mmCIF file with all atom_site columns, C-alpha atoms in Angstrom:
data_model
loop_
_atom_site.group_PDB
_atom_site.id
_atom_site.type_symbol
_atom_site.label_atom_id
_atom_site.label_alt_id
_atom_site.label_comp_id
_atom_site.label_asym_id
_atom_site.label_entity_id
_atom_site.label_seq_id
_atom_site.pdbx_PDB_ins_code
_atom_site.Cartn_x
_atom_site.Cartn_y
_atom_site.Cartn_z
_atom_site.occupancy
_atom_site.B_iso_or_equiv
_atom_site.pdbx_formal_charge
_atom_site.auth_seq_id
_atom_site.auth_comp_id
_atom_site.auth_asym_id
_atom_site.auth_atom_id
_atom_site.pdbx_PDB_model_num
ATOM 1   C CA . MET R 1 1   ? 34.662 29.522  -55.605 1.00 57.00 ? 1   MET R CA 1
ATOM 2   C CA . GLU R 1 2   ? 32.064 30.073  -57.831 1.00 66.00 ? 2   GLU R CA 1
ATOM 3   C CA . GLU R 1 3   ? 28.311 28.761  -56.749 1.00 68.00 ? 3   GLU R CA 1
ATOM 4   C CA . SER R 1 4   ? 28.006 26.464  -60.235 1.00 69.00 ? 4   SER R CA 1
ATOM 5   C CA . LYS R 1 5   ? 31.175 25.198  -60.099 1.00 76.00 ? 5   LYS R CA 1
ATOM 6   C CA . GLY R 1 6   ? 31.176 24.735  -56.279 1.00 74.00 ? 6   GLY R CA 1
ATOM 7   C CA . LYS R 1 7   ? 27.900 22.581  -56.681 1.00 78.00 ? 7   LYS R CA 1
ATOM 8   C CA . GLU R 1 8   ? 29.518 20.842  -58.936 1.00 84.00 ? 8   GLU R CA 1
ATOM 9   C CA . PHE R 1 9   ? 32.052 20.413  -57.102 1.00 84.00 ? 9   PHE R CA 1
ATOM 10  C CA . ILE R 1 10  ? 30.127 18.847  -53.908 1.00 82.00 ? 10  ILE R CA 1
ATOM 11  C CA . GLN R 1 11  ? 28.839 16.054  -56.491 1.00 84.00 ? 11  GLN R CA 1
ATOM 12  C CA . MET R 1 12  ? 32.289 15.228  -57.442 1.00 89.00 ? 12  MET R CA 1
ATOM 13  C CA . ILE R 1 13  ? 33.942 15.116  -54.482 1.00 88.00 ? 13  ILE R CA 1
ATOM 14  C CA . ARG R 1 14  ? 30.959 12.925  -52.593 1.00 86.00 ? 14  ARG R CA 1
ATOM 15  C CA . ALA R 1 15  ? 30.785 10.893  -55.995 1.00 89.00 ? 15  ALA R CA 1
ATOM 16  C CA . LEU R 1 16  ? 34.521 9.680   -55.426 1.00 92.00 ? 16  LEU R CA 1
ATOM 17  C CA . TRP R 1 17  ? 34.143 9.262   -51.576 1.00 90.00 ? 17  TRP R CA 1
ATOM 18  C CA . ASN R 1 18  ? 31.180 6.933   -52.055 1.00 89.00 ? 18  ASN R CA 1
ATOM 19  C CA . GLU R 1 19  ? 33.805 5.058   -54.635 1.00 92.00 ? 19  GLU R CA 1
ATOM 20  C CA . GLN R 1 20  ? 36.503 4.985   -51.579 1.00 93.00 ? 20  GLN R CA 1
ATOM 21  C CA . LYS R 1 21  ? 33.653 3.597   -49.276 1.00 91.00 ? 21  LYS R CA 1
ATOM 22  C CA . LYS R 1 22  ? 32.533 1.133   -52.031 1.00 92.00 ? 22  LYS R CA 1
ATOM 23  C CA . ARG R 1 23  ? 36.307 0.137   -52.310 1.00 93.00 ? 23  ARG R CA 1
ATOM 24  C CA . GLU R 1 24  ? 36.786 -0.398  -48.676 1.00 94.00 ? 24  GLU R CA 1
ATOM 25  C CA . VAL R 1 25  ? 33.691 -2.481  -48.500 1.00 92.00 ? 25  VAL R CA 1
ATOM 26  C CA . LEU R 1 26  ? 34.695 -4.738  -51.464 1.00 93.00 ? 26  LEU R CA 1
ATOM 27  C CA . TYR R 1 27  ? 38.230 -4.851  -50.367 1.00 94.00 ? 27  TYR R CA 1
ATOM 28  C CA . LEU R 1 28  ? 37.271 -6.441  -47.181 1.00 93.00 ? 28  LEU R CA 1
ATOM 29  C CA . GLU R 1 29  ? 34.937 -8.609  -48.579 1.00 92.00 ? 29  GLU R CA 1
ATOM 30  C CA . ALA R 1 30  ? 37.074 -10.084 -51.022 1.00 92.00 ? 30  ALA R CA 1
ATOM 31  C CA . LEU R 1 31  ? 39.611 -10.520 -48.037 1.00 92.00 ? 31  LEU R CA 1
ATOM 32  C CA . LYS R 1 32  ? 36.936 -12.965 -46.702 1.00 91.00 ? 32  LYS R CA 1
ATOM 33  C CA . MET R 1 33  ? 36.399 -14.897 -49.101 1.00 89.00 ? 33  MET R CA 1
ATOM 34  C CA . ASP R 1 34  ? 38.342 -18.477 -49.674 1.00 87.00 ? 34  ASP R CA 1
ATOM 35  C CA . GLY R 1 35  ? 40.948 -18.800 -52.084 1.00 86.00 ? 35  GLY R CA 1
ATOM 36  C CA . MET R 1 36  ? 42.709 -15.959 -52.292 1.00 85.00 ? 36  MET R CA 1
ATOM 37  C CA . GLY R 1 37  ? 46.220 -16.933 -51.422 1.00 86.00 ? 37  GLY R CA 1
ATOM 38  C CA . PRO R 1 38  ? 49.228 -14.627 -52.384 1.00 85.00 ? 38  PRO R CA 1
ATOM 39  C CA . PHE R 1 39  ? 46.489 -12.426 -53.503 1.00 88.00 ? 39  PHE R CA 1
ATOM 40  C CA . ARG R 1 40  ? 45.345 -10.948 -49.909 1.00 91.00 ? 40  ARG R CA 1
ATOM 41  C CA . ARG R 1 41  ? 48.165 -8.964  -49.865 1.00 92.00 ? 41  ARG R CA 1
ATOM 42  C CA . VAL R 1 42  ? 46.514 -6.564  -52.641 1.00 92.00 ? 42  VAL R CA 1
ATOM 43  C CA . LEU R 1 43  ? 43.204 -7.064  -51.318 1.00 93.00 ? 43  LEU R CA 1
ATOM 44  C CA . SER R 1 44  ? 44.677 -5.450  -47.852 1.00 95.00 ? 44  SER R CA 1
ATOM 45  C CA . GLN R 1 45  ? 46.898 -3.335  -49.127 1.00 94.00 ? 45  GLN R CA 1
ATOM 46  C CA . GLY R 1 46  ? 43.498 -2.066  -51.674 1.00 94.00 ? 46  GLY R CA 1
ATOM 47  C CA . HIS R 1 47  ? 40.880 -2.105  -48.210 1.00 95.00 ? 47  HIS R CA 1
ATOM 48  C CA . LEU R 1 48  ? 43.803 0.248   -45.910 1.00 95.00 ? 48  LEU R CA 1
ATOM 49  C CA . SER R 1 49  ? 43.942 2.629   -49.432 1.00 95.00 ? 49  SER R CA 1
ATOM 50  C CA . ALA R 1 50  ? 40.362 3.254   -48.959 1.00 95.00 ? 50  ALA R CA 1
ATOM 51  C CA . VAL R 1 51  ? 40.254 3.704   -46.004 1.00 95.00 ? 51  VAL R CA 1
ATOM 52  C CA . LEU R 1 52  ? 42.925 6.556   -45.792 1.00 95.00 ? 52  LEU R CA 1
ATOM 53  C CA . PHE R 1 53  ? 41.773 7.767   -49.056 1.00 95.00 ? 53  PHE R CA 1
ATOM 54  C CA . GLN R 1 54  ? 38.107 8.784   -47.429 1.00 93.00 ? 54  GLN R CA 1
ATOM 55  C CA . LYS R 1 55  ? 39.868 10.714  -44.433 1.00 92.00 ? 55  LYS R CA 1
ATOM 56  C CA . GLU R 1 56  ? 41.746 12.657  -46.818 1.00 93.00 ? 56  GLU R CA 1
ATOM 57  C CA . ILE R 1 57  ? 39.145 13.044  -49.352 1.00 92.00 ? 57  ILE R CA 1
ATOM 58  C CA . ARG R 1 58  ? 37.162 14.276  -46.553 1.00 89.00 ? 58  ARG R CA 1
ATOM 59  C CA . ALA R 1 59  ? 39.951 16.563  -45.048 1.00 87.00 ? 59  ALA R CA 1
ATOM 60  C CA . VAL R 1 60  ? 39.807 18.073  -48.720 1.00 86.00 ? 60  VAL R CA 1
ATOM 61  C CA . TYR R 1 61  ? 35.819 18.200  -48.316 1.00 84.00 ? 61  TYR R CA 1
ATOM 62  C CA . ASP R 1 62  ? 36.045 19.901  -45.363 1.00 82.00 ? 62  ASP R CA 1
ATOM 63  C CA . TYR R 1 63  ? 38.216 22.816  -46.392 1.00 79.00 ? 63  TYR R CA 1
ATOM 64  C CA . PHE R 1 64  ? 36.422 23.506  -49.407 1.00 76.00 ? 64  PHE R CA 1
ATOM 65  C CA . LYS R 1 65  ? 32.754 22.964  -47.131 1.00 71.00 ? 65  LYS R CA 1
ATOM 66  C CA . CYS R 1 66  ? 33.557 26.478  -45.152 1.00 58.00 ? 66  CYS R CA 1
ATOM 67  C CA . PHE R 1 67  ? 32.829 28.194  -48.188 1.00 56.00 ? 67  PHE R CA 1
ATOM 68  C CA . LEU R 1 68  ? 29.909 26.094  -49.543 1.00 52.00 ? 68  LEU R CA 1
ATOM 69  C CA . ASN R 1 69  ? 27.277 25.328  -48.107 1.00 52.00 ? 69  ASN R CA 1
ATOM 70  C CA . ASP R 1 70  ? 26.140 21.472  -47.916 1.00 55.00 ? 70  ASP R CA 1
ATOM 71  C CA . LYS R 1 71  ? 25.445 18.600  -45.897 1.00 59.00 ? 71  LYS R CA 1
ATOM 72  C CA . GLU R 1 72  ? 28.215 16.068  -44.688 1.00 58.00 ? 72  GLU R CA 1
ATOM 73  C CA . LEU R 1 73  ? 29.664 13.383  -46.667 1.00 61.00 ? 73  LEU R CA 1
ATOM 74  C CA . ALA R 1 74  ? 27.880 10.175  -45.513 1.00 60.00 ? 74  ALA R CA 1
ATOM 75  C CA . ASP R 1 75  ? 27.490 6.768   -47.009 1.00 54.00 ? 75  ASP R CA 1
ATOM 76  C CA . GLN R 1 76  ? 24.829 7.310   -49.177 1.00 54.00 ? 76  GLN R CA 1
ATOM 77  C CA . ASN R 1 77  ? 26.091 5.161   -51.606 1.00 55.00 ? 77  ASN R CA 1
ATOM 78  C CA . GLN R 1 78  ? 24.524 1.762   -49.687 1.00 57.00 ? 78  GLN R CA 1
ATOM 79  C CA . ILE R 1 79  ? 22.260 0.318   -52.721 1.00 51.00 ? 79  ILE R CA 1
ATOM 80  C CA . THR R 1 80  ? 25.526 0.533   -55.148 1.00 57.00 ? 80  THR R CA 1
ATOM 81  C CA . SER R 1 81  ? 27.723 -1.216  -52.348 1.00 64.00 ? 81  SER R CA 1
ATOM 82  C CA . HIS R 1 82  ? 24.700 -3.387  -51.929 1.00 67.00 ? 82  HIS R CA 1
ATOM 83  C CA . THR R 1 83  ? 24.675 -4.212  -55.696 1.00 69.00 ? 83  THR R CA 1
ATOM 84  C CA . SER R 1 84  ? 28.721 -4.466  -56.029 1.00 73.00 ? 84  SER R CA 1
ATOM 85  C CA . LEU R 1 85  ? 28.776 -6.864  -52.993 1.00 75.00 ? 85  LEU R CA 1
ATOM 86  C CA . GLN R 1 86  ? 26.180 -9.387  -54.865 1.00 74.00 ? 86  GLN R CA 1
ATOM 87  C CA . LEU R 1 87  ? 28.500 -9.356  -57.910 1.00 73.00 ? 87  LEU R CA 1
ATOM 88  C CA . LEU R 1 88  ? 31.628 -10.172 -55.650 1.00 76.00 ? 88  LEU R CA 1
ATOM 89  C CA . GLY R 1 89  ? 29.629 -12.692 -54.069 1.00 78.00 ? 89  GLY R CA 1
ATOM 90  C CA . SER R 1 90  ? 29.144 -14.135 -57.922 1.00 76.00 ? 90  SER R CA 1
ATOM 91  C CA . ALA R 1 91  ? 32.628 -13.796 -58.552 1.00 78.00 ? 91  ALA R CA 1
ATOM 92  C CA . LYS R 1 92  ? 34.687 -17.979 -58.812 1.00 81.00 ? 92  LYS R CA 1
ATOM 93  C CA . GLY R 1 93  ? 38.107 -17.532 -58.461 1.00 83.00 ? 93  GLY R CA 1
ATOM 94  C CA . ARG R 1 94  ? 40.643 -14.598 -58.174 1.00 86.00 ? 94  ARG R CA 1
ATOM 95  C CA . GLU R 1 95  ? 40.470 -13.805 -61.800 1.00 88.00 ? 95  GLU R CA 1
ATOM 96  C CA . GLU R 1 96  ? 36.567 -13.106 -61.056 1.00 88.00 ? 96  GLU R CA 1
ATOM 97  C CA . VAL R 1 97  ? 37.626 -10.884 -57.933 1.00 87.00 ? 97  VAL R CA 1
ATOM 98  C CA . ALA R 1 98  ? 40.031 -9.288  -59.902 1.00 88.00 ? 98  ALA R CA 1
ATOM 99  C CA . SER R 1 99  ? 37.677 -8.408  -62.368 1.00 89.00 ? 99  SER R CA 1
ATOM 100 C CA . CYS R 1 100 ? 34.687 -6.834  -60.090 1.00 89.00 ? 100 CYS R CA 1
ATOM 101 C CA . LEU R 1 101 ? 38.011 -5.120  -58.268 1.00 91.00 ? 101 LEU R CA 1
ATOM 102 C CA . LYS R 1 102 ? 38.938 -3.771  -61.239 1.00 93.00 ? 102 LYS R CA 1
ATOM 103 C CA . LYS R 1 103 ? 35.474 -1.795  -62.468 1.00 91.00 ? 103 LYS R CA 1
ATOM 104 C CA . ILE R 1 104 ? 35.535 -0.116  -59.048 1.00 91.00 ? 104 ILE R CA 1
ATOM 105 C CA . GLU R 1 105 ? 39.118 1.085   -59.879 1.00 94.00 ? 105 GLU R CA 1
ATOM 106 C CA . ALA R 1 106 ? 38.494 1.912   -63.525 1.00 95.00 ? 106 ALA R CA 1
ATOM 107 C CA . ALA R 1 107 ? 35.242 4.720   -61.841 1.00 93.00 ? 107 ALA R CA 1
ATOM 108 C CA . THR R 1 108 ? 37.474 5.865   -59.367 1.00 94.00 ? 108 THR R CA 1
ATOM 109 C CA . ILE R 1 109 ? 40.380 6.822   -61.500 1.00 96.00 ? 109 ILE R CA 1
ATOM 110 C CA . GLN R 1 110 ? 36.957 8.447   -63.961 1.00 95.00 ? 110 GLN R CA 1
ATOM 111 C CA . LEU R 1 111 ? 36.186 10.245  -60.359 1.00 93.00 ? 111 LEU R CA 1
ATOM 112 C CA . TYR R 1 112 ? 39.650 11.847  -59.955 1.00 94.00 ? 112 TYR R CA 1
ATOM 113 C CA . LYS R 1 113 ? 40.291 13.015  -63.574 1.00 94.00 ? 113 LYS R CA 1
ATOM 114 C CA . SER R 1 114 ? 37.324 14.522  -63.308 1.00 91.00 ? 114 SER R CA 1
ATOM 115 C CA . LEU R 1 115 ? 37.930 15.996  -60.094 1.00 90.00 ? 115 LEU R CA 1
ATOM 116 C CA . ARG R 1 116 ? 41.085 17.688  -61.366 1.00 87.00 ? 116 ARG R CA 1
ATOM 117 C CA . TYR R 1 117 ? 39.214 20.910  -63.152 1.00 84.00 ? 117 TYR R CA 1
ATOM 118 C CA . TYR R 1 118 ? 37.678 21.558  -60.018 1.00 85.00 ? 118 TYR R CA 1
ATOM 119 C CA . LEU R 1 119 ? 41.378 22.421  -58.127 1.00 87.00 ? 119 LEU R CA 1
ATOM 120 C CA . ASP R 1 120 ? 43.028 24.176  -60.425 1.00 83.00 ? 120 ASP R CA 1
ATOM 121 C CA . ARG R 1 121 ? 43.649 26.871  -57.966 1.00 82.00 ? 121 ARG R CA 1
ATOM 122 C CA . GLU R 1 122 ? 44.834 24.523  -55.021 1.00 86.00 ? 122 GLU R CA 1
ATOM 123 C CA . PRO R 1 123 ? 47.628 22.547  -55.590 1.00 89.00 ? 123 PRO R CA 1
ATOM 124 C CA . GLU R 1 124 ? 47.802 20.752  -52.356 1.00 91.00 ? 124 GLU R CA 1
ATOM 125 C CA . ALA R 1 125 ? 44.763 19.482  -52.817 1.00 90.00 ? 125 ALA R CA 1
ATOM 126 C CA . GLN R 1 126 ? 45.395 18.358  -56.315 1.00 92.00 ? 126 GLN R CA 1
ATOM 127 C CA . ARG R 1 127 ? 48.548 17.087  -55.277 1.00 94.00 ? 127 ARG R CA 1
ATOM 128 C CA . LEU R 1 128 ? 46.866 14.829  -52.883 1.00 94.00 ? 128 LEU R CA 1
ATOM 129 C CA . MET R 1 129 ? 44.092 13.934  -55.315 1.00 94.00 ? 129 MET R CA 1
ATOM 130 C CA . ASP R 1 130 ? 47.251 12.588  -58.196 1.00 95.00 ? 130 ASP R CA 1
ATOM 131 C CA . GLU R 1 131 ? 48.561 10.819  -55.083 1.00 96.00 ? 131 GLU R CA 1
ATOM 132 C CA . HIS R 1 132 ? 46.040 9.109   -55.067 1.00 95.00 ? 132 HIS R CA 1
ATOM 133 C CA . LEU R 1 133 ? 45.104 8.525   -58.571 1.00 96.00 ? 133 LEU R CA 1
ATOM 134 C CA . THR R 1 134 ? 48.694 7.362   -59.181 1.00 96.00 ? 134 THR R CA 1
ATOM 135 C CA . ARG R 1 135 ? 48.093 4.857   -56.090 1.00 95.00 ? 135 ARG R CA 1
ATOM 136 C CA . THR R 1 136 ? 44.306 3.630   -57.544 1.00 95.00 ? 136 THR R CA 1
ATOM 137 C CA . SER R 1 137 ? 46.236 3.304   -61.132 1.00 96.00 ? 137 SER R CA 1
ATOM 138 C CA . GLU R 1 138 ? 48.377 1.312   -59.714 1.00 95.00 ? 138 GLU R CA 1
ATOM 139 C CA . PHE R 1 139 ? 45.957 -1.368  -58.010 1.00 93.00 ? 139 PHE R CA 1
ATOM 140 C CA . TYR R 1 140 ? 44.049 -1.113  -61.564 1.00 95.00 ? 140 TYR R CA 1
ATOM 141 C CA . ASP R 1 141 ? 47.280 -2.172  -63.384 1.00 95.00 ? 141 ASP R CA 1
ATOM 142 C CA . MET R 1 142 ? 47.517 -5.260  -60.858 1.00 93.00 ? 142 MET R CA 1
ATOM 143 C CA . LEU R 1 143 ? 44.403 -6.183  -60.904 1.00 93.00 ? 143 LEU R CA 1
ATOM 144 C CA . CYS R 1 144 ? 44.375 -6.465  -65.176 1.00 93.00 ? 144 CYS R CA 1
ATOM 145 C CA . LYS R 1 145 ? 47.191 -8.181  -64.505 1.00 92.00 ? 145 LYS R CA 1
ATOM 146 C CA . LEU R 1 146 ? 45.609 -10.589 -62.617 1.00 88.00 ? 146 LEU R CA 1
ATOM 147 C CA . GLU R 1 147 ? 42.641 -10.607 -64.173 1.00 86.00 ? 147 GLU R CA 1
ATOM 148 C CA . SER R 1 148 ? 44.358 -12.036 -67.456 1.00 84.00 ? 148 SER R CA 1
ATOM 149 C CA . GLY R 1 149 ? 45.928 -14.897 -64.809 1.00 77.00 ? 149 GLY R CA 1
ATOM 150 C CA . ASN R 1 150 ? 49.518 -13.422 -64.816 1.00 68.00 ? 150 ASN R CA 1
ATOM 151 C CA . GLN R 1 151 ? 50.927 -15.331 -61.483 1.00 54.00 ? 151 GLN R CA 1
ATOM 152 C CA . ARG R 1 152 ? 53.013 -12.887 -60.546 1.00 54.00 ? 152 ARG R CA 1
ATOM 153 C CA . SER R 1 153 ? 53.705 -10.903 -57.385 1.00 49.00 ? 153 SER R CA 1
ATOM 154 C CA . TYR R 1 154 ? 50.843 -8.537  -56.708 1.00 50.00 ? 154 TYR R CA 1
ATOM 155 C CA . GLY R 1 155 ? 52.947 -7.178  -54.230 1.00 52.00 ? 155 GLY R CA 1
ATOM 156 C CA . LEU R 1 156 ? 52.513 -3.129  -53.832 1.00 50.00 ? 156 LEU R CA 1
ATOM 157 C CA . THR R 1 157 ? 56.367 -1.414  -53.516 1.00 47.00 ? 157 THR R CA 1
ATOM 158 C CA . ALA R 1 158 ? 54.865 1.220   -50.935 1.00 46.00 ? 158 ALA R CA 1
ATOM 159 C CA . ALA R 1 159 ? 52.930 1.249   -48.353 1.00 44.00 ? 159 ALA R CA 1
ATOM 160 C CA . ALA R 1 160 ? 49.076 2.234   -49.008 1.00 44.00 ? 160 ALA R CA 1
#
């Protein structure tokens, strides 16, 4: 990977890792809220997927790190996470919680799409990121349904 592309890749992978960290925290906080009912299953799966995806993103990052010079991934996103937590804390009911989480999922999806450009010569890493994108898109779709008041089943068919 050429140096300029490598620096951009590092920024993208770090941003993606931070978004997943934000997802982890927000889904966990949403689980603690009252009145989530059957939506708790989606929240649990969202939290678990965020934790798993962080580990997998770190593995991709560590693979490329041997070719690049950069610091370790770390949770440098505390201010953004705090702001997101405040928005979630002010949410009233499942529809508003879904709306807040949907915004995070949309940002995460955009990062996955942007990252594809950097993985064109790494099919295994690209496959992994495509799986993350598919799974995150499923969460986004479920949150859209919940936000619009559709009270059907919130379950996912496959494990996070």
